[in-house]
Amino acid sequence: MLITYMEMENSYKITLNHGSGGKMMHELIDSVFLNSFSNGKMIQQTDSAIIKNASTHHAFTTDSFVVDPIFFPGGDIGKLAVCGTVNDLAVSGAIPEYLSCGFILEEGLELGELLIIVHSMAATARVAGVTIVTGDTKVVPKEKCDKLFINTSGIGRVSDENLELGTGNLVEVGDVVILNGGIAEHGMAILCEREGINFHSGIESDCAPLNHLIHEILSNDHGITFMRDATRGGVATVLCELSKSRKLGVEIWENEISIRENVASACEILGFDPLYVANEGKFISVVKAGKAGQVLEKMKAHELGREAKIIGKVVDNNPGLVVLETSIGGKRVIEPLAGEQLPRIC
Amino acid sequence: MNHPIPPEAGNSMTKMLTTQTYRDKKKIGEILEMIRKRSSKKIRLMEVCGGHTMAIHKFGIPGLLPKNVILKSGPGCPVCVSDQKFIDRAIAIARKEDVILTTFGDLIRVPGSTSSLEKERAKGCDIRIVYSSLDALKIARQNPEKRVVFLGIGFETTAPTSAATILKASKSKIDNFCLLSAHKIMPPAMEALAFDGIRIDGFIGPGHVSTITGSGIYQILADNHGIGCVISGFEPVDILQSILMLINQKEQGEPKVEIEYSRAVKPKGNEKAQRIMEEVFYLSDDCWRGFGDIPMSGLKIRKKYARWDAEKVLHVTVEKTRYKKGCICGEVLKGKKSPTECRLFKSACTPATPIGACMVSSEGACHAHYLYGNGKLL
Amino acid sequence: MAEVSVNGVRLEVSLQLVDKAKPGDYVLVHTGYALQILSDEDVTLANKFMEHESPNST
């Protein structure tokens, strides 16, 4: 039985673990938010809520962005705020249309920095083909927030045949798992910029709007049964959630999962498992085996999918588990991330 | 950490040491084939280095070995063997007004008697994760009005780096830096295991510890206890090759000390690092989680460097140690029980809410079992 | 201090614990310090090992 956080001792405090995308975050969501806001839409916990109407269906999502540092190789908090929401809509099978943005600014923030970030948001929105139509700004006293926080919400249209793409309900044994490129770039780019870690890794965030690529592969009779972007908690978390919710086995092959050499190296130095590290331009799609070739071909033709590969398949053994075949032919179970990964020493 | 550093392009010194050489599937297949051919008897091998625990699980090695080759994890994870008293002291120090506490990441979640560094950080203590003690020294230089404390944990691999940092603090006259030492040395714990009557046929010797110490320190285990030791590197080929060498020793009935990881480990070790370590530290009795006190197994800072010794310069009241009921970390660290035999494993004790230290560090046996689901598929 | 490169990641490490490291050397790095200059000895060891122990020769 899940003990709700309300029942816990008053001294219980939120720790950084509650935001890591792992088990503790899910417990917090379940016991605090879902408990209080309980309704059929939210309970599905998909990347976007799907609102069905007689004429058109809409996908609706929201995301908040807090990142330190606010500028990093390959992007900034503004670009991230647009991409994150656009991608949540796109992997839900929607065509993203409108975004809102809310800013919480720390007293003392340089106006120049804010301008760069807002320009970056505008530029990314143009590339993604979405319009930012409403917004809000609040300023809080110094040290009440870290430079600036951004929230974006987004809305998009979904066609009848794509309504279930974010749920996993269509996935069946025999489907294959496709990943559109190298993993762990965003998470490691951020980490290498943090104070206290003095690396020069040359790693750039993969932060990018995926909606055009996804639009390409969602043509008629596409054979795609599931999509999700592999953000916090990485590729491992997406696959664990899928296998658990559908009680199916997922097998993945380490040798087929792309990772840039410097990213792998930074992970090894810090003792991080790249499968759990955040991406901002990578998504998992599960596809009927017979359609995999076609989807892969379309992906490879797109700039953000050039390195797309089949990394595994849905199987009937080990239901509820993700099993990795290691680079040397060994096997291990991939468990959901429990908390923030920590740099280790040996 | 194990990083063969490739030379810059155009400066190719040798054809050596790319990671690929040590992860080559064909070579691994050949070694496994020889392991199957050679091993007729049941053989129990123990790794005593957290890096080995990680690598073994990460690459899925247990599932590749024949059933008669059994791998056990020993007291090789510095975080796991650090006694709860040490965490309690670190917490008490972190609570002091003018202190910045710096630590390697994996210590932050280790539960003390009533709190953890992570919880203290959430309450507002200034606790920072660093990659090197040199980073802590840098923080001290940047914050002259604060006292910067570094938590020194680790075996002979890490102890010389802490020693060198203290020497640097001394030379650069950075007096607001100090170190709380829980550094330990490995051989007394290995011997304690042998005296404890634990059934091990051989040790997969700790590669990085031995880089500093050399191979001589394990001779006593072979001579007095009949336990062989092969000092191993951290790549799959290294580990499997070491296992094969230990199987050969067992089959021939000749326990001895051998070096597989000879690209890093010289018989005499790194004598310069040994000298620096001895300059700063002296040997003292120390308490290991799960083992209790082991004579002459801990490293304390010499009087000469007392100015940089957190125990001498910071006076704190440490709460009474309260050990957790039901946690069998101690037995796990001795290789007597497997993590799955613990009733807290995966129920109350998970990496996010660890009860025992073995669940905290990614090198801990429980954490490795949790994350890599060891055994589930076998 | 010296700069080392680990497959494209560059970091500063102290050479205080090793003797006579020179540009181009492979080093073992641990928490910001080089612990040892690596030799190519066990590539040969591995090869020798394989020769002596290969299934064909037994």
Coordinates of N, CA, C and O in Angstrom, one line a residue, chain B residues 163-298:
Chain B
A163 N 45.9 13.1 0.6 CA 47.2 13.5 1.2 C 47.8 14.6 0.4 O 48.3 15.6 0.9
A164 N 47.8 14.4 -0.9 CA 48.4 15.4 -1.8 C 47.7 16.7 -1.7 O 48.3 17.8 -1.7
T165 N 46.4 16.7 -1.5 CA 45.6 17.9 -1.4 C 45.9 18.6 -0.1 O 46.0 19.8 0.0
I166 N 46.1 17.8 1.0 CA 46.5 18.4 2.3 C 47.8 19.1 2.1 O 48.1 20.2 2.6
L167 N 48.8 18.4 1.5 CA 50.1 19.0 1.2 C 50.0 20.3 0.5 O 50.7 21.3 0.8
K168 N 49.1 20.3 -0.5 CA 48.9 21.5 -1.3 C 48.3 22.6 -0.4 O 48.7 23.8 -0.6
A169 N 47.3 22.3 0.4 CA 46.7 23.3 1.3 C 47.8 23.9 2.2 O 47.9 25.1 2.5
S170 N 48.7 23.0 2.7 CA 49.8 23.4 3.6 C 50.7 24.3 2.9 O 51.1 25.4 3.4
K171 N 51.1 23.9 1.7 CA 52.1 24.7 0.9 C 51.5 26.1 0.5 O 52.2 27.1 0.6
S172 N 50.2 26.1 0.1 CA 49.6 27.3 -0.3 C 49.0 28.1 0.8 O 48.3 29.1 0.6
K173 N 49.2 27.6 2.1 CA 48.6 28.2 3.3 C 47.1 28.5 3.2 O 46.7 29.6 3.5
I174 N 46.4 27.5 2.7 CA 44.9 27.6 2.7 C 44.4 27.0 4.0 O 44.3 25.7 4.1
D175 N 44.3 27.8 5.0 CA 44.0 27.3 6.4 C 42.5 27.1 6.7 O 42.2 26.5 7.7
N176 N 41.6 27.5 5.8 CA 40.2 27.3 6.0 C 39.7 26.0 5.4 O 38.5 25.8 5.3
F177 N 40.7 25.2 4.9 CA 40.3 23.9 4.3 C 40.7 22.8 5.4 O 41.7 22.9 6.1
C178 N 39.8 21.8 5.5 CA 40.2 20.7 6.3 C 39.5 19.4 5.9 O 38.5 19.5 5.1
L179 N 40.0 18.3 6.3 CA 39.6 17.0 5.8 C 39.2 16.1 7.0 O 39.9 16.0 8.0
L180 N 38.0 15.5 6.8 CA 37.5 14.5 7.8 C 37.9 13.2 7.3 O 37.3 12.7 6.3
S181 N 38.8 12.5 7.9 CA 39.3 11.3 7.2 C 38.6 10.0 7.7 O 38.5 9.7 8.9
A182 N 38.0 9.3 6.7 CA 37.5 7.9 7.0 C 38.3 7.0 6.1 O 37.8 5.9 5.7
H183 N 39.5 7.5 5.6 CA 40.3 6.6 4.7 C 40.6 5.3 5.4 O 40.9 5.3 6.6
K184 N 40.7 4.3 4.6 CA 41.0 3.0 5.1 C 41.9 2.3 4.2 O 42.1 2.6 3.0
I185 N 42.6 1.2 4.7 CA 43.4 0.4 3.9 C 42.8 -1.0 3.7 O 42.1 -1.5 4.7
M186 N 43.0 -1.6 2.6 CA 42.3 -2.8 2.3 C 42.8 -4.1 2.9 O 41.9 -5.0 3.3
P187 N 44.1 -4.4 3.0 CA 44.5 -5.7 3.4 C 43.9 -6.2 4.8 O 43.5 -7.3 4.9
P188 N 43.8 -5.3 5.8 CA 43.3 -5.8 7.1 C 41.9 -6.4 6.9 O 41.5 -7.3 7.6
A189 N 41.1 -5.7 6.1 CA 39.7 -6.2 5.9 C 39.7 -7.6 5.2 O 38.9 -8.5 5.5
M190 N 40.6 -7.7 4.2 CA 40.7 -9.0 3.5 C 41.1 -10.1 4.5 O 40.6 -11.2 4.4
E191 N 42.0 -9.7 5.4 CA 42.5 -10.7 6.3 C 41.4 -11.0 7.4 O 41.2 -12.2 7.8
A192 N 40.7 -10.0 7.7 CA 39.6 -10.2 8.7 C 38.6 -11.2 8.1 O 38.1 -12.1 8.8
L193 N 38.3 -11.1 6.8 CA 37.4 -12.0 6.2 C 38.0 -13.5 6.3 O 37.2 -14.4 6.5
A194 N 39.3 -13.6 6.0 CA 39.9 -14.9 6.0 C 39.8 -15.5 7.4 O 39.5 -16.6 7.6
F195 N 40.1 -14.6 8.4 CA 40.0 -15.1 9.8 C 38.6 -15.4 10.2 O 38.3 -16.3 11.1
D196 N 37.6 -14.8 9.6 CA 36.2 -15.0 9.9 C 35.7 -16.3 9.4 O 34.6 -16.7 9.6
G197 N 36.6 -17.0 8.7 CA 36.3 -18.4 8.2 C 35.4 -18.3 7.0 O 34.7 -19.3 6.7
I198 N 35.4 -17.2 6.3 CA 34.6 -17.1 5.1 C 35.1 -18.0 4.0 O 36.3 -18.1 3.9
R199 N 34.3 -18.7 3.3 CA 34.8 -19.7 2.3 C 35.0 -19.0 0.9 O 34.0 -18.8 0.2
I200 N 36.2 -18.6 0.7 CA 36.5 -18.0 -0.6 C 37.7 -18.7 -1.1 O 38.7 -19.0 -0.4
D201 N 37.7 -19.0 -2.4 CA 38.8 -19.6 -3.0 C 39.8 -18.7 -3.6 O 41.0 -19.0 -3.8
G202 N 39.3 -17.5 -3.9 CA 40.3 -16.5 -4.4 C 39.7 -15.1 -4.4 O 38.5 -14.9 -4.4
F203 N 40.6 -14.1 -4.4 CA 40.1 -12.7 -4.5 C 40.4 -12.2 -5.9 O 41.5 -12.4 -6.5
I204 N 39.4 -11.5 -6.5 CA 39.7 -10.7 -7.7 C 40.2 -9.4 -7.1 O 39.5 -8.6 -6.5
G205 N 41.5 -9.2 -7.2 CA 42.2 -8.2 -6.4 C 41.9 -6.8 -6.9 O 41.7 -6.6 -8.1
P206 N 41.8 -5.8 -6.0 CA 41.4 -4.5 -6.4 C 42.5 -3.8 -7.2 O 43.6 -3.5 -6.8
G207 N 42.2 -3.5 -8.5 CA 43.1 -2.9 -9.4 C 43.7 -1.6 -9.1 O 44.9 -1.3 -9.2
H208 N 42.8 -0.7 -8.6 CA 43.3 0.7 -8.3 C 44.0 0.8 -7.0 O 45.0 1.5 -6.9
V209 N 43.5 0.1 -6.0 CA 44.3 0.0 -4.7 C 45.7 -0.5 -5.0 O 46.7 0.1 -4.6
S210 N 45.8 -1.5 -5.8 CA 47.1 -2.1 -6.1 C 48.0 -1.3 -6.9 O 49.2 -1.4 -6.9
T211 N 47.4 -0.4 -7.7 CA 48.2 0.5 -8.5 C 49.1 1.3 -7.5 O 50.3 1.6 -7.8
I212 N 48.5 1.7 -6.4 CA 49.3 2.4 -5.4 C 50.2 1.5 -4.5 O 51.4 1.7 -4.4
T213 N 49.6 0.4 -4.1 CA 50.3 -0.4 -3.1 C 51.2 -1.4 -3.6 O 52.1 -1.9 -2.9
G214 N 51.0 -1.8 -4.9 CA 51.7 -3.0 -5.4 C 51.1 -4.3 -5.0 O 50.0 -4.3 -4.4
S215 N 51.7 -5.4 -5.4 CA 51.0 -6.7 -5.2 C 51.5 -7.4 -3.9 O 50.8 -8.4 -3.5
G216 N 52.5 -6.9 -3.3 CA 53.1 -7.7 -2.1 C 52.1 -7.8 -0.9 O 52.2 -8.8 -0.2
I217 N 51.2 -6.9 -0.8 CA 50.4 -6.8 0.4 C 49.4 -8.0 0.4 O 48.8 -8.3 1.5
Y218 N 49.2 -8.7 -0.7 CA 48.3 -9.9 -0.7 C 49.0 -11.2 -0.4 O 48.3 -12.2 -0.3
Q219 N 50.3 -11.2 -0.3 CA 51.0 -12.4 -0.2 C 50.6 -13.2 1.0 O 50.5 -14.4 1.0
I220 N 50.4 -12.5 2.1 CA 50.0 -13.1 3.4 C 48.8 -13.9 3.3 O 48.6 -15.0 3.9
L221 N 47.8 -13.5 2.4 CA 46.6 -14.2 2.2 C 46.8 -15.6 1.5 O 46.2 -16.6 1.9
A222 N 47.7 -15.6 0.6 CA 48.1 -16.8 -0.1 C 48.9 -17.7 0.8 O 48.6 -18.9 0.9
D223 N 49.9 -17.1 1.5 CA 50.8 -17.9 2.4 C 50.1 -18.5 3.6 O 50.2 -19.7 3.9
N224 N 49.3 -17.6 4.3 CA 48.8 -18.0 5.6 C 47.3 -18.6 5.5 O 46.9 -19.3 6.4
H225 N 46.6 -18.1 4.5 CA 45.2 -18.5 4.4 C 44.9 -19.4 3.2 O 43.7 -19.8 3.0
G226 N 45.8 -19.6 2.3 CA 45.6 -20.4 1.1 C 44.6 -19.8 0.2 O 43.9 -20.4 -0.6
I227 N 44.5 -18.4 0.2 CA 43.6 -17.7 -0.7 C 44.4 -17.0 -1.8 O 45.2 -16.1 -1.4
G228 N 44.2 -17.3 -3.0 CA 45.0 -16.7 -4.1 C 44.4 -15.3 -4.4 O 43.2 -15.0 -4.0
C229 N 45.1 -14.5 -5.2 CA 44.6 -13.2 -5.5 C 45.1 -12.8 -6.9 O 46.4 -12.9 -7.1
V230 N 44.3 -12.5 -7.8 CA 44.7 -12.0 -9.1 C 44.2 -10.5 -9.2 O 43.0 -10.2 -9.2
I231 N 45.2 -9.6 -9.3 CA 44.8 -8.2 -9.4 C 44.3 -7.9 -10.8 O 45.0 -8.1 -11.8
S232 N 43.1 -7.4 -10.8 CA 42.4 -7.3 -12.1 C 42.1 -5.9 -12.6 O 41.9 -5.0 -11.7
G233 N 42.1 -5.7 -13.9 CA 41.6 -4.4 -14.5 C 40.1 -4.5 -14.5 O 39.4 -5.3 -13.9
F234 N 39.5 -3.5 -15.1 CA 38.0 -3.2 -15.0 C 37.2 -3.5 -16.2 O 36.0 -3.3 -16.2
E235 N 37.9 -3.9 -17.3 CA 37.1 -4.2 -18.5 C 36.7 -5.7 -18.5 O 37.4 -6.5 -17.8
P236 N 35.7 -6.0 -19.3 CA 35.3 -7.4 -19.3 C 36.4 -8.4 -19.5 O 36.5 -9.5 -18.9
V237 N 37.3 -8.1 -20.5 CA 38.4 -9.1 -20.8 C 39.3 -9.2 -19.5 O 39.7 -10.3 -19.2
D238 N 39.5 -8.1 -18.9 CA 40.4 -8.1 -17.6 C 39.7 -9.1 -16.6 O 40.4 -9.9 -16.0
I239 N 38.5 -8.8 -16.3 CA 37.8 -9.5 -15.3 C 37.7 -11.0 -15.6 O 38.0 -11.9 -14.7
L240 N 37.3 -11.4 -16.8 CA 37.2 -12.8 -17.2 C 38.6 -13.4 -17.2 O 38.7 -14.6 -16.8
Q241 N 39.6 -12.7 -17.6 CA 40.9 -13.3 -17.6 C 41.4 -13.5 -16.2 O 42.0 -14.6 -15.9
S242 N 41.1 -12.6 -15.3 CA 41.4 -12.8 -13.9 C 40.7 -14.0 -13.3 O 41.3 -14.8 -12.5
I243 N 39.4 -14.2 -13.7 CA 38.7 -15.3 -13.2 C 39.3 -16.6 -13.7 O 39.5 -17.6 -12.9
L244 N 39.7 -16.6 -14.9 CA 40.4 -17.8 -15.5 C 41.7 -18.1 -14.8 O 42.0 -19.3 -14.5
M245 N 42.5 -17.0 -14.5 CA 43.7 -17.3 -13.8 C 43.5 -17.8 -12.4 O 44.2 -18.7 -11.9
L246 N 42.4 -17.4 -11.7 CA 42.1 -17.9 -10.4 C 41.6 -19.4 -10.5 O 41.9 -20.2 -9.6
I247 N 40.9 -19.7 -11.5 CA 40.5 -21.1 -11.8 C 41.7 -22.0 -11.9 O 41.8 -23.1 -11.4
N248 N 42.6 -21.5 -12.7 CA 43.9 -22.2 -12.9 C 44.6 -22.5 -11.6 O 45.0 -23.6 -11.3
Q249 N 44.6 -21.5 -10.7 CA 45.3 -21.6 -9.4 C 44.6 -22.7 -8.6 O 45.2 -23.6 -8.0
K250 N 43.2 -22.7 -8.7 CA 42.4 -23.6 -7.9 C 42.6 -25.0 -8.4 O 42.8 -26.0 -7.6
E251 N 42.6 -25.2 -9.7 CA 42.7 -26.5 -10.3 C 44.0 -27.1 -10.0 O 44.2 -28.3 -9.9
Q252 N 45.1 -26.2 -10.0 CA 46.4 -26.7 -9.8 C 46.7 -26.7 -8.3 O 47.8 -27.1 -7.9
G253 N 45.8 -26.3 -7.4 CA 46.0 -26.3 -6.0 C 47.2 -25.4 -5.6 O 47.9 -25.7 -4.6
E254 N 47.4 -24.3 -6.3 CA 48.5 -23.4 -6.0 C 48.0 -21.9 -5.8 O 48.1 -21.1 -6.8
P255 N 47.5 -21.6 -4.7 CA 47.1 -20.2 -4.5 C 48.3 -19.3 -4.5 O 49.3 -19.5 -3.9
K256 N 48.2 -18.2 -5.3 CA 49.4 -17.3 -5.3 C 48.9 -15.9 -5.7 O 47.7 -15.7 -6.0
V257 N 49.8 -14.9 -5.7 CA 49.4 -13.5 -6.1 C 49.9 -13.3 -7.5 O 51.1 -13.5 -7.8
E258 N 49.0 -12.9 -8.4 CA 49.3 -12.6 -9.8 C 48.7 -11.3 -10.1 O 47.8 -10.8 -9.6
I259 N 49.3 -10.7 -11.2 CA 48.8 -9.4 -11.7 C 48.3 -9.6 -13.1 O 49.1 -9.9 -14.0
E260 N 47.0 -9.4 -13.3 CA 46.5 -9.4 -14.6 C 46.5 -8.0 -15.2 O 46.8 -7.8 -16.3
Y261 N 46.3 -7.0 -14.3 CA 46.2 -5.6 -14.7 C 47.6 -4.9 -14.7 O 47.9 -3.9 -14.1
S262 N 48.5 -5.6 -15.5 CA 49.9 -5.1 -15.4 C 50.1 -3.8 -16.1 O 51.2 -3.2 -16.0
R263 N 49.2 -3.3 -16.9 CA 49.4 -2.0 -17.6 C 49.3 -0.9 -16.5 O 49.9 0.2 -16.8
A264 N 48.7 -1.2 -15.4 CA 48.7 -0.1 -14.3 C 49.4 -0.6 -13.0 O 49.9 0.3 -12.3
V265 N 49.4 -1.8 -12.8 CA 49.9 -2.3 -11.5 C 51.3 -2.9 -11.6 O 51.6 -3.8 -12.3
K266 N 52.3 -2.2 -10.9 CA 53.6 -2.8 -10.8 C 53.8 -3.5 -9.5 O 53.1 -3.0 -8.5
P267 N 54.6 -4.5 -9.4 CA 54.8 -5.2 -8.1 C 55.0 -4.3 -6.9 O 54.5 -4.5 -5.9
K268 N 55.7 -3.2 -7.1 CA 56.0 -2.3 -6.0 C 55.0 -1.2 -5.9 O 55.1 -0.4 -5.0
G269 N 54.1 -1.1 -6.8 CA 53.1 0.0 -6.8 C 53.7 1.3 -7.2 O 54.7 1.4 -7.8
N270 N 53.0 2.4 -6.7 CA 53.5 3.7 -7.0 C 54.1 4.3 -5.7 O 53.5 4.7 -4.7
E271 N 55.5 4.2 -5.7 CA 56.2 4.5 -4.4 C 56.1 6.0 -4.0 O 56.1 6.3 -2.9
K272 N 56.0 6.8 -5.1 CA 55.9 8.2 -4.7 C 54.5 8.5 -4.0 O 54.5 9.2 -3.0
A273 N 53.5 7.9 -4.5 CA 52.2 8.1 -3.9 C 52.2 7.5 -2.5 O 51.6 8.1 -1.5
Q274 N 52.9 6.4 -2.3 CA 53.0 5.8 -1.0 C 53.6 6.7 0.0 O 53.2 6.9 1.2
R275 N 54.7 7.4 -0.5 CA 55.5 8.3 0.4 C 54.6 9.4 0.8 O 54.6 9.8 2.0
I276 N 53.8 10.0 -0.1 CA 53.0 11.1 0.2 C 51.9 10.7 1.2 O 51.6 11.5 2.1
M277 N 51.3 9.5 1.0 CA 50.3 9.0 1.9 C 50.9 8.9 3.3 O 50.3 9.3 4.3
E278 N 52.1 8.3 3.4 CA 52.7 8.2 4.7 C 53.1 9.5 5.3 O 53.1 9.6 6.6
E279 N 53.5 10.4 4.5 CA 53.8 11.8 5.1 C 52.6 12.4 5.8 O 52.8 13.0 6.9
V280 N 51.4 12.2 5.3 CA 50.3 12.8 5.9 C 49.5 12.0 6.9 O 49.0 12.5 7.9
F281 N 49.4 10.7 6.6 CA 48.6 9.8 7.4 C 49.4 8.8 8.3 O 50.5 8.5 7.9
Y282 N 48.8 8.4 9.4 CA 49.3 7.3 10.2 C 48.2 6.2 10.3 O 47.0 6.6 10.2
L283 N 48.6 5.0 10.6 CA 47.7 3.9 10.7 C 47.1 3.9 12.1 O 47.8 4.1 13.1
S284 N 45.8 3.6 12.1 CA 45.1 3.5 13.4 C 44.0 2.5 13.3 O 43.6 2.1 12.2
D285 N 43.4 2.1 14.5 CA 42.3 1.2 14.4 C 41.1 2.0 13.8 O 41.0 3.2 14.0
D286 N 40.2 1.3 13.2 CA 39.1 1.9 12.5 C 37.9 1.0 12.5 O 38.0 -0.2 12.5
C287 N 36.7 1.7 12.5 CA 35.5 0.9 12.5 C 34.9 0.8 11.1 O 34.8 1.8 10.4
W288 N 34.6 -0.4 10.7 CA 34.1 -0.7 9.4 C 32.6 -1.1 9.5 O 32.3 -1.9 10.4
R289 N 31.8 -0.6 8.7 CA 30.4 -1.0 8.8 C 30.3 -2.5 8.5 O 30.9 -3.0 7.6
G290 N 29.7 -3.2 9.4 CA 29.5 -4.7 9.2 C 30.6 -5.5 9.8 O 30.4 -6.6 10.2
F291 N 31.8 -4.9 10.0 CA 32.9 -5.6 10.5 C 33.2 -5.2 12.0 O 33.8 -6.0 12.8
G292 N 32.9 -4.0 12.3 CA 33.3 -3.5 13.6 C 34.7 -3.0 13.5 O 35.2 -2.6 12.4
D293 N 35.4 -2.9 14.7 CA 36.7 -2.4 14.7 C 37.7 -3.4 14.1 O 37.7 -4.6 14.4
I294 N 38.5 -2.9 13.2 CA 39.6 -3.7 12.6 C 40.9 -3.0 12.9 O 41.1 -1.8 12.6
P295 N 41.8 -3.7 13.7 CA 43.1 -3.0 14.1 C 43.9 -2.5 12.9 O 44.0 -3.2 11.9
M296 N 44.5 -1.4 13.1 CA 45.4 -0.8 12.1 C 44.9 -0.8 10.7 O 45.5 -1.2 9.8
S297 N 43.6 -0.4 10.5 CA 43.0 -0.4 9.2 C 42.6 1.0 8.7 O 42.1 1.1 7.6
G298 N 42.7 2.0 9.6 CA 42.3 3.3 9.2 C 43.4 4.3 9.1 O 44.5 4.1 9.7

